[in-house]
PDB file of C-alpha atoms and ligand atoms in Angstrom:
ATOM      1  CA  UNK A   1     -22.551  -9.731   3.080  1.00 55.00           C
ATOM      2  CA  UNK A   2     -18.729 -10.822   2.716  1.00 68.00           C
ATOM      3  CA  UNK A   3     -17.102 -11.371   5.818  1.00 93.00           C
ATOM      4  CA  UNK A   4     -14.064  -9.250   6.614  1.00 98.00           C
ATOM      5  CA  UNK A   5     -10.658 -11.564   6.271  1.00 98.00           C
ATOM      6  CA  UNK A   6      -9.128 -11.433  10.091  1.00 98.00           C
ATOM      7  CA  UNK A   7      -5.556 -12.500  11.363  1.00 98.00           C
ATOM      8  CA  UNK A   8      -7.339 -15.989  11.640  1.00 98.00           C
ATOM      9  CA  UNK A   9      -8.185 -16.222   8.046  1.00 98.00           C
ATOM     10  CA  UNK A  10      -4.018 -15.871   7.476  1.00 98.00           C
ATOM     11  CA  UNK A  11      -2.572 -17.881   9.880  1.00 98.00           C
ATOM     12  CA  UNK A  12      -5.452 -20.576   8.485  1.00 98.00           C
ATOM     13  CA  UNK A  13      -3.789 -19.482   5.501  1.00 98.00           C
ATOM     14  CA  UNK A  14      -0.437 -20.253   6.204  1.00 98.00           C
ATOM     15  CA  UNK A  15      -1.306 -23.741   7.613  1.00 98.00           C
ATOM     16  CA  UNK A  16      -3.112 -24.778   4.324  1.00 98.00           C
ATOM     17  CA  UNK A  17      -0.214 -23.634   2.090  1.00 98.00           C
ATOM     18  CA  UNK A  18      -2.793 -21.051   0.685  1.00 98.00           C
ATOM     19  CA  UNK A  19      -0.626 -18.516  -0.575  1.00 98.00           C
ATOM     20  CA  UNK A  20      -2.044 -15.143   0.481  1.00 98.00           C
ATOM     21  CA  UNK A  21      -2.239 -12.417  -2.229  1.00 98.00           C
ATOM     22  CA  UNK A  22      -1.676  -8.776  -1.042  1.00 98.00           C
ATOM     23  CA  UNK A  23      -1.350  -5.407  -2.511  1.00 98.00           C
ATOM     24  CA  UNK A  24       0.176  -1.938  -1.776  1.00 98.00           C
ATOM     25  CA  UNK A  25      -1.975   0.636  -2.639  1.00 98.00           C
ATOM     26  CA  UNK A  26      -3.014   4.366  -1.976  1.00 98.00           C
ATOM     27  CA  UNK A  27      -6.196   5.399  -2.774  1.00 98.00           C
ATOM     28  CA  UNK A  28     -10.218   4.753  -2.550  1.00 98.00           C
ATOM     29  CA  UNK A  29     -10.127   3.961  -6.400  1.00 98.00           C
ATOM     30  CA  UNK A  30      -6.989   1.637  -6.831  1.00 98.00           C
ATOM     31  CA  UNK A  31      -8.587   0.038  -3.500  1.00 98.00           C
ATOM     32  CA  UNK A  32     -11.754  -0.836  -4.911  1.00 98.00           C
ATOM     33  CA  UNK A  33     -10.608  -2.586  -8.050  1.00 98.00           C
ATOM     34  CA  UNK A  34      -7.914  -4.764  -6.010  1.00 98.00           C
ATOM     35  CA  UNK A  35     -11.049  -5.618  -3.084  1.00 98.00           C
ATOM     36  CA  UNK A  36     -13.070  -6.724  -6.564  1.00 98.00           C
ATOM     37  CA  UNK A  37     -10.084  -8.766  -8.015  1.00 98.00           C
ATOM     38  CA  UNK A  38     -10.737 -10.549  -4.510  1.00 97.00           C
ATOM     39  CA  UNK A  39      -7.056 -10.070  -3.372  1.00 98.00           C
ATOM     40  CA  UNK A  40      -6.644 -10.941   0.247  1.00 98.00           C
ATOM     41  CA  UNK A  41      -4.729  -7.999   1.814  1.00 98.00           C
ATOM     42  CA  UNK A  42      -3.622  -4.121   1.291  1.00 99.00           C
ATOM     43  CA  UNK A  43      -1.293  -2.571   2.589  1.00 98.00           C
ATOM     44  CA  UNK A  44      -1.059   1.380   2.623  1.00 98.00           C
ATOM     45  CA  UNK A  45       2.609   1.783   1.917  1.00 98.00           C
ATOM     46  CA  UNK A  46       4.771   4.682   2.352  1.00 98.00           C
ATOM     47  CA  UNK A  47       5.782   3.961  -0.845  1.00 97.00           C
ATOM     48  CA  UNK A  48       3.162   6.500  -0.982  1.00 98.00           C
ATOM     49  CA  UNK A  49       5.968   8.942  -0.335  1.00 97.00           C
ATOM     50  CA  UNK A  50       7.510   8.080  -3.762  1.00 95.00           C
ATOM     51  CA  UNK A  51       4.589   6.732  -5.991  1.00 95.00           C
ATOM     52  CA  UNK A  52       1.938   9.321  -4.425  1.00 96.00           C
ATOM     53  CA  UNK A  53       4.280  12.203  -3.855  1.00 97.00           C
ATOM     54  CA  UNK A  54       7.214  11.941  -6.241  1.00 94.00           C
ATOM     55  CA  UNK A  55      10.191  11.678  -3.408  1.00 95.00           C
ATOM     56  CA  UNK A  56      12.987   9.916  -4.112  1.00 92.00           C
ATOM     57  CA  UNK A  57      12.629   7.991  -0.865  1.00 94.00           C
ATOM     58  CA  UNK A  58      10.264   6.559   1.707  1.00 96.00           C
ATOM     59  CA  UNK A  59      10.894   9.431   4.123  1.00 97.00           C
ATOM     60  CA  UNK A  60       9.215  12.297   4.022  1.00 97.00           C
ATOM     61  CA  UNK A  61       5.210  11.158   4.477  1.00 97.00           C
ATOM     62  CA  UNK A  62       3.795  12.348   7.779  1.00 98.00           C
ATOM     63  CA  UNK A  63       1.207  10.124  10.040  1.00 98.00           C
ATOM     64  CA  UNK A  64      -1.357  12.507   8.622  1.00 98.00           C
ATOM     65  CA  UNK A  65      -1.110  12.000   5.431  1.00 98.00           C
ATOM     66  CA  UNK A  66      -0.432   7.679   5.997  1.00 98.00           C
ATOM     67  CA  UNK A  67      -3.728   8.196   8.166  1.00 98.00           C
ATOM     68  CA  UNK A  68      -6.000   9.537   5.638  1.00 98.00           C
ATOM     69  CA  UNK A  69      -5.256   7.739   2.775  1.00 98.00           C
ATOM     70  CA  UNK A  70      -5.676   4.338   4.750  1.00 99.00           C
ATOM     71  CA  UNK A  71      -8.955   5.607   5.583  1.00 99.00           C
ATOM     72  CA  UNK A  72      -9.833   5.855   2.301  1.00 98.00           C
ATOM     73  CA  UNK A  73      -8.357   2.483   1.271  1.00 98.00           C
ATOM     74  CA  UNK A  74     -10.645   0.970   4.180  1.00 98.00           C
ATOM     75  CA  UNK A  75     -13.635   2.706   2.887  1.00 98.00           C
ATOM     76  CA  UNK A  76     -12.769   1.105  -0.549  1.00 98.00           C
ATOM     77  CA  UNK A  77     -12.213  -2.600   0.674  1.00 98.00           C
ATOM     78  CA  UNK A  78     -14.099  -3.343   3.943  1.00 98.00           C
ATOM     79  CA  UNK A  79     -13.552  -6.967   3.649  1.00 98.00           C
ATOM     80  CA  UNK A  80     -10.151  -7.144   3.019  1.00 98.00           C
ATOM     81  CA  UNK A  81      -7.044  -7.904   5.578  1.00 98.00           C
ATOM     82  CA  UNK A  82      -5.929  -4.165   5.895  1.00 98.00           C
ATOM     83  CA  UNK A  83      -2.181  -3.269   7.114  1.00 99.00           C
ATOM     84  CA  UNK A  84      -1.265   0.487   7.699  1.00 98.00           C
ATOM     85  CA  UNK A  85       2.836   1.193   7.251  1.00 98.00           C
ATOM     86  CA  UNK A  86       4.204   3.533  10.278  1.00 98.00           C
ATOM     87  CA  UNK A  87       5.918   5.975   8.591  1.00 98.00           C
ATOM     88  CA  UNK A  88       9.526   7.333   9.627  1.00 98.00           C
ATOM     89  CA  UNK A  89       9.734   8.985  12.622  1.00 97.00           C
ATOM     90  CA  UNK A  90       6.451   7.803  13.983  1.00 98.00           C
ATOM     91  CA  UNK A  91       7.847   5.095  16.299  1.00 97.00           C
ATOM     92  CA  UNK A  92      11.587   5.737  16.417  1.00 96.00           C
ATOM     93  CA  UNK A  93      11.208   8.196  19.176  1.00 96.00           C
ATOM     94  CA  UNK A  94       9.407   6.274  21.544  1.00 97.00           C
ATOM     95  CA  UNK A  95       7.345   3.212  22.257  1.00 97.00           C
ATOM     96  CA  UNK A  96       4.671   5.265  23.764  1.00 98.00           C
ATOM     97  CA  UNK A  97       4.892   7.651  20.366  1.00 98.00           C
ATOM     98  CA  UNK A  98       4.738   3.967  18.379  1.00 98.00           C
ATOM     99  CA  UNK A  99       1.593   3.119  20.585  1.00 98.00           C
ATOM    100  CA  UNK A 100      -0.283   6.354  19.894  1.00 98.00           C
ATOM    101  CA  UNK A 101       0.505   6.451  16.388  1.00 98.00           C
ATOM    102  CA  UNK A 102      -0.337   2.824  15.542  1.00 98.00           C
ATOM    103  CA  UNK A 103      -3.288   3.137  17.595  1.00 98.00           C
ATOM    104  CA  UNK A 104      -4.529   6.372  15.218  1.00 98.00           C
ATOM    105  CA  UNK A 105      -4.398   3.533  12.518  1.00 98.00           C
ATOM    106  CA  UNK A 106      -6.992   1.402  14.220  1.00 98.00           C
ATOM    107  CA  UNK A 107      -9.872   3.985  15.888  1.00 98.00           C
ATOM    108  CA  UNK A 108      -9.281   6.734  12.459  1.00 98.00           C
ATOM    109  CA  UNK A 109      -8.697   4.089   9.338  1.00 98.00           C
ATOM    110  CA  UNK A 110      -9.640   0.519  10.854  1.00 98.00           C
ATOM    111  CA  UNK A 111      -7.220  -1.180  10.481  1.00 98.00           C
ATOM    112  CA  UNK A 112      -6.281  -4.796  11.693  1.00 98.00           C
ATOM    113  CA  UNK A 113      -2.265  -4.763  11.662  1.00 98.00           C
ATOM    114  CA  UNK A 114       0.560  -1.450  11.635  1.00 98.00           C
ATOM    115  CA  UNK A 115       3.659  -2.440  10.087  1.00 98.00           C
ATOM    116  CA  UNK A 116       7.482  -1.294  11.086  1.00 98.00           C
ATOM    117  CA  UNK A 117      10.463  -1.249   9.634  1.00 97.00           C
ATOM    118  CA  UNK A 118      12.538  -2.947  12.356  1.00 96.00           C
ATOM    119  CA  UNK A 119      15.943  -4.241  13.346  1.00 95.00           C
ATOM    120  CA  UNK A 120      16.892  -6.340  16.546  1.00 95.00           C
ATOM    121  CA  UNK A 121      17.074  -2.820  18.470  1.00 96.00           C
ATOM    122  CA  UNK A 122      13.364  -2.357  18.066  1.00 97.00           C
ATOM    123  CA  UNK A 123      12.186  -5.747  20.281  1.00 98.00           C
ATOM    124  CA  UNK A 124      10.946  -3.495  22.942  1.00 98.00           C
ATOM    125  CA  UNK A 125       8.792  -1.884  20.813  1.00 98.00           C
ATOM    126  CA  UNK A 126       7.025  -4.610  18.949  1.00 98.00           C
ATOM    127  CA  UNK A 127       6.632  -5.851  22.488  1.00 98.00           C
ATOM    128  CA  UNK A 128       4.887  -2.393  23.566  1.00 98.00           C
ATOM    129  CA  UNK A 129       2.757  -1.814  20.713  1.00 98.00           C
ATOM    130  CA  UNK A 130       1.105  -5.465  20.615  1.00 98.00           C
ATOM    131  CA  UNK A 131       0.919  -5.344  24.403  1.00 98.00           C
ATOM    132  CA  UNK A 132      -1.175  -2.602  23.481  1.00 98.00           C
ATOM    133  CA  UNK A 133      -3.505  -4.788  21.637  1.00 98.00           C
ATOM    134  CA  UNK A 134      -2.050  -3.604  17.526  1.00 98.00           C
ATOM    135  CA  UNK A 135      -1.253  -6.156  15.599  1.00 98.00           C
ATOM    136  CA  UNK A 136       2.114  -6.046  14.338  1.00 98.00           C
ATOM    137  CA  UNK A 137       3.621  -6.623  11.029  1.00 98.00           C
ATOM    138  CA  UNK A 138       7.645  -6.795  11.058  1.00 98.00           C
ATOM    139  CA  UNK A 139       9.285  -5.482   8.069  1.00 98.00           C
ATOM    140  CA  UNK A 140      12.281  -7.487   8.010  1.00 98.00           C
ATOM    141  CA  UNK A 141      15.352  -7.612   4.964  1.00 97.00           C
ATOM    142  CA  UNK A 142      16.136  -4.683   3.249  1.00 96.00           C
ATOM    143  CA  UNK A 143      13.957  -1.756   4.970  1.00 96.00           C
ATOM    144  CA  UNK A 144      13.972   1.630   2.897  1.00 95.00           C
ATOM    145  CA  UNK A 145      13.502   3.906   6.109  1.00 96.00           C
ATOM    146  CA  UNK A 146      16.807   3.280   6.634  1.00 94.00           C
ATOM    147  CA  UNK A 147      17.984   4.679   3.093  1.00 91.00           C
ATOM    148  CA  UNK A 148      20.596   7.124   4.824  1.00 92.00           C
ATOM    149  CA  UNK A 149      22.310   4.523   6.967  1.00 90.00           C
ATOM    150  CA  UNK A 150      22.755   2.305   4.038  1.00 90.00           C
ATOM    151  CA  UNK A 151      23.167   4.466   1.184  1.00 87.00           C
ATOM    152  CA  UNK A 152      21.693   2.145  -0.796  1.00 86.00           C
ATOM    153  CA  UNK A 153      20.432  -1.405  -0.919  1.00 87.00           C
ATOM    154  CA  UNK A 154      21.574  -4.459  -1.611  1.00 91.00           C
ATOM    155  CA  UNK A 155      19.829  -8.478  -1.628  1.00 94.00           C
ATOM    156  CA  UNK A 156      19.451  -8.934   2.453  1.00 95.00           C
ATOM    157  CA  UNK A 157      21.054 -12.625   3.381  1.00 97.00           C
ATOM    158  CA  UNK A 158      23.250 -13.406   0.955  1.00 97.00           C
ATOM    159  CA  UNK A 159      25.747 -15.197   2.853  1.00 98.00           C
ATOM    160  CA  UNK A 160      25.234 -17.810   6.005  1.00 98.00           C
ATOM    161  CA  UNK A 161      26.520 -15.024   8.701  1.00 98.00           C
ATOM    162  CA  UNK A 162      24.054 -12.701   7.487  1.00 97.00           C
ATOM    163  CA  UNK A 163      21.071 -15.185   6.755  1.00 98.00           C
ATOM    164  CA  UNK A 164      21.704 -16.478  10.527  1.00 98.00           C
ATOM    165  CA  UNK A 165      21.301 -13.417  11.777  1.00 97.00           C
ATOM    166  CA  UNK A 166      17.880 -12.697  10.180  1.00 98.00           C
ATOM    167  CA  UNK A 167      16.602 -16.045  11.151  1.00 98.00           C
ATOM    168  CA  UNK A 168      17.191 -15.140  14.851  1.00 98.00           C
ATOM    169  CA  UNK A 169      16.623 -11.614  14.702  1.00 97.00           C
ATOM    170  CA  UNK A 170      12.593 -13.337  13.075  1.00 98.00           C
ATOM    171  CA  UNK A 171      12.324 -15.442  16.068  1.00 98.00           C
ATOM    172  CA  UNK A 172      12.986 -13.136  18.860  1.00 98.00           C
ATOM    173  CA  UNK A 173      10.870 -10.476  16.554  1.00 98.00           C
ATOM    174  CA  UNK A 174       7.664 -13.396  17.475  1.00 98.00           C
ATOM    175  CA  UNK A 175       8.958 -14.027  20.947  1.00 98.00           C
ATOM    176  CA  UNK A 176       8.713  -9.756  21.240  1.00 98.00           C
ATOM    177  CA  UNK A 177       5.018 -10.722  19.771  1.00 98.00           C
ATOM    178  CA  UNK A 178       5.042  -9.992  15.856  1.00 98.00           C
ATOM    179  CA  UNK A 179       1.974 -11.150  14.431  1.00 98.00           C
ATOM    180  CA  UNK A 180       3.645 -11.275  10.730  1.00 98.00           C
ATOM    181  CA  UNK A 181       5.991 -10.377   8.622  1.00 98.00           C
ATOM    182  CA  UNK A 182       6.751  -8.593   5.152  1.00 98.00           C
ATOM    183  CA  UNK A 183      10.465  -9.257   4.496  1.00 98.00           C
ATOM    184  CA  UNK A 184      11.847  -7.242   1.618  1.00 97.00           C
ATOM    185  CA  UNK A 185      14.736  -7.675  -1.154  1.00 97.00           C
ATOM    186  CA  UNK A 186      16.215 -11.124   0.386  1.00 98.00           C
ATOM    187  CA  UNK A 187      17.353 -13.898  -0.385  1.00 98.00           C
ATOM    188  CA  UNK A 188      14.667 -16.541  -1.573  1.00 98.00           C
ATOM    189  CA  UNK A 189      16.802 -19.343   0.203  1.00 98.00           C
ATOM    190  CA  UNK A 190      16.652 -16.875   3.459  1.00 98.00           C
ATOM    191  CA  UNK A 191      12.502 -16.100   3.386  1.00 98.00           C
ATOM    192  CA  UNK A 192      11.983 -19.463   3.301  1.00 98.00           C
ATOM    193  CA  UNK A 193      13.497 -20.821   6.189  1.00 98.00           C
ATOM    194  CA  UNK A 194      12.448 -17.749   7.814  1.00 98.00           C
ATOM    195  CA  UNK A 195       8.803 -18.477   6.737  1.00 98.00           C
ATOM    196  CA  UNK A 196       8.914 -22.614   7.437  1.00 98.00           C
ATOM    197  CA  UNK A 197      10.109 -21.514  11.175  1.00 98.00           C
ATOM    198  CA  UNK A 198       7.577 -18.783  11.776  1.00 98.00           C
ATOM    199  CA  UNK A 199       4.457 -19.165  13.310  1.00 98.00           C
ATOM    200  CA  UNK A 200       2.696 -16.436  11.912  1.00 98.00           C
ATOM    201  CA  UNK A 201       2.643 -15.562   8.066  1.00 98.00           C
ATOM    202  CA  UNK A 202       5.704 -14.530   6.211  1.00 98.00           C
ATOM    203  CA  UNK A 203       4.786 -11.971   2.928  1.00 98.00           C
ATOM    204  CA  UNK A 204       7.489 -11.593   0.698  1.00 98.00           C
ATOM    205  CA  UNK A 205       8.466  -8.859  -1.256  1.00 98.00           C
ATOM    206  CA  UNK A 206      10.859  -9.705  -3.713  1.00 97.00           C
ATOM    207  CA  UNK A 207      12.349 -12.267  -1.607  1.00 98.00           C
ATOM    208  CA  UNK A 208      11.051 -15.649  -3.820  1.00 98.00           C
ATOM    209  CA  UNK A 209       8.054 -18.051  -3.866  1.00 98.00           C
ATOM    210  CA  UNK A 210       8.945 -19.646  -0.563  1.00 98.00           C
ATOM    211  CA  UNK A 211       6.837 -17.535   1.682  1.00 98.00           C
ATOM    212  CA  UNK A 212       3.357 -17.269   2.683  1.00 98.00           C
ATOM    213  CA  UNK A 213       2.090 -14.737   0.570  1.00 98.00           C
ATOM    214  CA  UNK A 214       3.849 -11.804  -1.944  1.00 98.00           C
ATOM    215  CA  UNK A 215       3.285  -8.018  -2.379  1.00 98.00           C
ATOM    216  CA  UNK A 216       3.353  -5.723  -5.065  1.00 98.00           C
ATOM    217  CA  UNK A 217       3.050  -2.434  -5.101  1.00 97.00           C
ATOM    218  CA  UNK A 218      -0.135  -1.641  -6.966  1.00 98.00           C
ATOM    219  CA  UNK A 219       1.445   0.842 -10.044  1.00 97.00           C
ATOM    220  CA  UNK A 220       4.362  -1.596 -10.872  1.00 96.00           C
ATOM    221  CA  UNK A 221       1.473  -4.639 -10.976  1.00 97.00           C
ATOM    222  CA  UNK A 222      -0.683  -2.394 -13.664  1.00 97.00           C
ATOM    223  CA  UNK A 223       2.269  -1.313 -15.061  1.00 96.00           C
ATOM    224  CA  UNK A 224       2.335   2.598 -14.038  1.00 94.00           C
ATOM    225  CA  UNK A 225       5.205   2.491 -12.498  1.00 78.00           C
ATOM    226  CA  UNK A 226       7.913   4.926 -12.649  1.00 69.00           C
ATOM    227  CA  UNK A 227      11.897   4.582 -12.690  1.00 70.00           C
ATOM    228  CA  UNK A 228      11.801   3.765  -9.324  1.00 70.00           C
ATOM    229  CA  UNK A 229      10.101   0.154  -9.620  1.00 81.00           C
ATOM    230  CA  UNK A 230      12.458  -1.923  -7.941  1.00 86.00           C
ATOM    231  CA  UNK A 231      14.466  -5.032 -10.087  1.00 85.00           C
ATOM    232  CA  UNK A 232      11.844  -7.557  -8.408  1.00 90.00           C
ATOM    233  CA  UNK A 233       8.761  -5.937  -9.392  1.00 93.00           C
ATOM    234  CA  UNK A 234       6.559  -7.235 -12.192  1.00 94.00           C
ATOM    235  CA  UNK A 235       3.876  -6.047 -14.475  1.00 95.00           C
ATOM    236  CA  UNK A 236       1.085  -7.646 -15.051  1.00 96.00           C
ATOM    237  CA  UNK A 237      -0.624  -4.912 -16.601  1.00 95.00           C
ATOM    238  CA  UNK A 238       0.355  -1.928 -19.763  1.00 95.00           C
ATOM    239  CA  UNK A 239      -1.587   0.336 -17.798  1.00 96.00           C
ATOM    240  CA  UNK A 240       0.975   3.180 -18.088  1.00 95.00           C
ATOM    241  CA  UNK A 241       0.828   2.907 -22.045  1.00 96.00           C
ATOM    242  CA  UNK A 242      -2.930   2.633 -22.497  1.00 97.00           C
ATOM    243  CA  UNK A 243      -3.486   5.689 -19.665  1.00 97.00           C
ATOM    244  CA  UNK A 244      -1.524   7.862 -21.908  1.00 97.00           C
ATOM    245  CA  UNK A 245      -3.102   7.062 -25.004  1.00 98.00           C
ATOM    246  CA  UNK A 246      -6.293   7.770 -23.111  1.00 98.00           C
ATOM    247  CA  UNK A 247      -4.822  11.014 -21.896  1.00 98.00           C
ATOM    248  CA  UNK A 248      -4.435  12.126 -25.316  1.00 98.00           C
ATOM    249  CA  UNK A 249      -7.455  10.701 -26.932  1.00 98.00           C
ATOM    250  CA  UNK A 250      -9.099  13.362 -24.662  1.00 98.00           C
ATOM    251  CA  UNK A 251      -6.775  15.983 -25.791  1.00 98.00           C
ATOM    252  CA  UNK A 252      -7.014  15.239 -29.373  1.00 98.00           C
ATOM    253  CA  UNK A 253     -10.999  15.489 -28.834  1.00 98.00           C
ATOM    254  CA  UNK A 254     -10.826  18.427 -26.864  1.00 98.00           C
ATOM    255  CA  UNK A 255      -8.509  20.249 -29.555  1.00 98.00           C
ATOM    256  CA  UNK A 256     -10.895  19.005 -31.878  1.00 98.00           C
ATOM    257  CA  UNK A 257     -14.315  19.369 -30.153  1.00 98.00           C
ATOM    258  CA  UNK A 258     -15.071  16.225 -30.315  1.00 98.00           C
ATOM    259  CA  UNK A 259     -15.840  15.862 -26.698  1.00 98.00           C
ATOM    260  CA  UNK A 260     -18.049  17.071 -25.088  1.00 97.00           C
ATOM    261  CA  UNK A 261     -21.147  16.079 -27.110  1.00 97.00           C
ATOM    262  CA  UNK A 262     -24.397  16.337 -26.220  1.00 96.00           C
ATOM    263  CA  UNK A 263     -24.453  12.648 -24.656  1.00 96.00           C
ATOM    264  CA  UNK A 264     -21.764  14.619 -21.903  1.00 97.00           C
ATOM    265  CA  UNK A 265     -23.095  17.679 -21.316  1.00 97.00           C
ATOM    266  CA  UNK A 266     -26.638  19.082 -19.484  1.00 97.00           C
ATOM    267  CA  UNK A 267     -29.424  20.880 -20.952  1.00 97.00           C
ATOM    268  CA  UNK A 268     -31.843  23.186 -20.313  1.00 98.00           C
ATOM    269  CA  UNK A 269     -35.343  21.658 -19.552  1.00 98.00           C
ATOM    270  CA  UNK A 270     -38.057  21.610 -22.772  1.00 98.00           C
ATOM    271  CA  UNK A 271     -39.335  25.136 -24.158  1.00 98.00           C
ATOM    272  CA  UNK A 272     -36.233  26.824 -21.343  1.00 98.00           C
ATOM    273  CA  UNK A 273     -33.975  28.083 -24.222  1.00 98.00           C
ATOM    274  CA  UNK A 274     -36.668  30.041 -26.328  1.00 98.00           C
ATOM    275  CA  UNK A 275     -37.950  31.694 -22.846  1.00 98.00           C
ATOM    276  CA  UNK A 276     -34.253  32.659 -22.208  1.00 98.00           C
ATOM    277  CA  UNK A 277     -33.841  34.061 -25.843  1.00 98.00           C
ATOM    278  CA  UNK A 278     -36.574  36.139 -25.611  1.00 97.00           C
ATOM    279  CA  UNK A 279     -35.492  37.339 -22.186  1.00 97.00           C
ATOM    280  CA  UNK A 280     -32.543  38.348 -23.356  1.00 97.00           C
ATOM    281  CA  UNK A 281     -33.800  40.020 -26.745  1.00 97.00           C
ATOM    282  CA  UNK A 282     -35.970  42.493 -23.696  1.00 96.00           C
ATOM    283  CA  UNK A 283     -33.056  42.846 -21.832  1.00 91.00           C
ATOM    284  CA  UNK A 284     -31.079  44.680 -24.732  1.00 80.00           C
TER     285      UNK A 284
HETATM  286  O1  KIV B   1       5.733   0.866   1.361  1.00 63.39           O
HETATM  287  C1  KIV B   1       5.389  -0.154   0.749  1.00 63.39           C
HETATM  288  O2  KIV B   1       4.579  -0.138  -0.183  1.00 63.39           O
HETATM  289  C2  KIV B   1       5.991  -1.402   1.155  1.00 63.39           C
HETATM  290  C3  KIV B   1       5.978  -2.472   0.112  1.00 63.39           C
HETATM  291  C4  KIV B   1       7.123  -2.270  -0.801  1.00 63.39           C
HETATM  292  C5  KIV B   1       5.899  -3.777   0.691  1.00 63.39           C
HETATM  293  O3  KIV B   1       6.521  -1.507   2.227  1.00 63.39           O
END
């Protein structure tokens, strides 16, 4: 039996330069092909909202929805280092709210960290929720909850002013007790001063090599991804081609009843058919 990668396993991680490979994904499938590529960590995005649900933004996911999916993920990929996302509006309007929700995370999907979207205005409730005994996971740099303050989204620390305040708003983020971070859409230069002062690992996403680990989101890796992929997102895969030349494979041998052959379909046991002909001859 494979062990399940803990918090230990990362921070060991972190100190051996290992870089740690993670994924955002959505579902029990996805899940169990990224647990047998032996990636490191999921997370259960609420880039759900957009590559699950077809919004144009992050925001309208409920806990319900973040909840069951992760369960499924977790059923998928026991051993792997499993983060939930808090969607919006689950731990804006309180640090008790943030506690109960996070904590839904842990006893319904099991998992080991519950990741926010947080600016220097949310210290109290990092402090709260890991108080609480949840592992947090600050999302730091561009965060997309906050798509109708900003408008839109630019690179994160571009200049010194701004790249100073990160770096400080990081370090009183682990003071407040962060157990990671994910910091999105920022300057390479920026993670990686960020990441060489933390203490606890540093996962990039799209903010360069420099950090302790990167994410993806799982359809722009295998190459499903939509207009919305972002400009740092890679694929590694054609998935999205060869899934719709699958798609119409099947069509073509539907239309031309090709499929289903006998290989695909059931049959009546030995002798059944004549017995049911006959039947049906009296029946007349
Ligand atoms: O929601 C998500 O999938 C994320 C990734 C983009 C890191 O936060």
């Amino acid at each position: 039996m494979n062990a399940r990668i803990t918090i230990v396993d990362l921070l060991n991680a972190k100190q051996q330069r290992r870089p740690i490979v993670a994924v955002s994904c959505y579902d029990y499938t996805t899940a169990r092909l990224v647990a047998q590529a032996q990636a490191d960590m999921i997370l259960v995005g609420d880039s759900a909202a957009q590559l699950v649900l077809g919004h144009d933004c992050t925001l309208p996911v409920s806990l319900d929805f973040m909840v069951t999916i992760t369960a499924a993920v977790r059923r998928a990929a026991p051993d792997l280092f499993l983060v939930a996302d808090m969607p919006f509006l689950s731990y804006q309007t309180s640090a008790a709210d943030a506690i109960r929700n996070a904590g839904r995370f842990l006893t319904e999907a099991g998992v080991q960290m519950v990741k926010f979207e947080v600016t220097n205005a949310y210290l109290d409730t990092i402090r709260a929720v890991s108080n609480a005994g949840i592992p947090v996971m600050a999302h730091i740099g561009i965060l997309p909850q906050w798509i109708t303050t900003m408008g839109r989204f630019r690179a994160e620390g571009t200049t010194a002013e701004a790249a100073m305040e990160l770096v400080r708003t990081a370090e009183q983020m682990v003071r407040a007790g962060a157990a990671a971070f994910l910091i999105e859409g920022t300057a390479a230069e920026v993670a990686q001063v960020i990441t060489e002062r933390s203490p606890v690992p540093v996962i990039s996403c799209g903010s360069g090599p420099g950090c302790d680990g990167q994410i993806l989101v799982a359809p722009d890796i295998l190459g499903l991804a939509t207009e919305q992929s972002p400009r740092f997102a890679k694929a590694f895969g054609d998935l999205g081609i060869r899934s719709i030349e699958a798609f119409r494979a099947y069509g073509e041998a539907v239309r031309t009843r090709h499929f289903p052959d006998s290989d695909h379909s059931y049959h009546m046991k030995a002798g059944q058919l004549q017995k049911l002909e006959e039947m049906l001859r009296e029946n007349r």
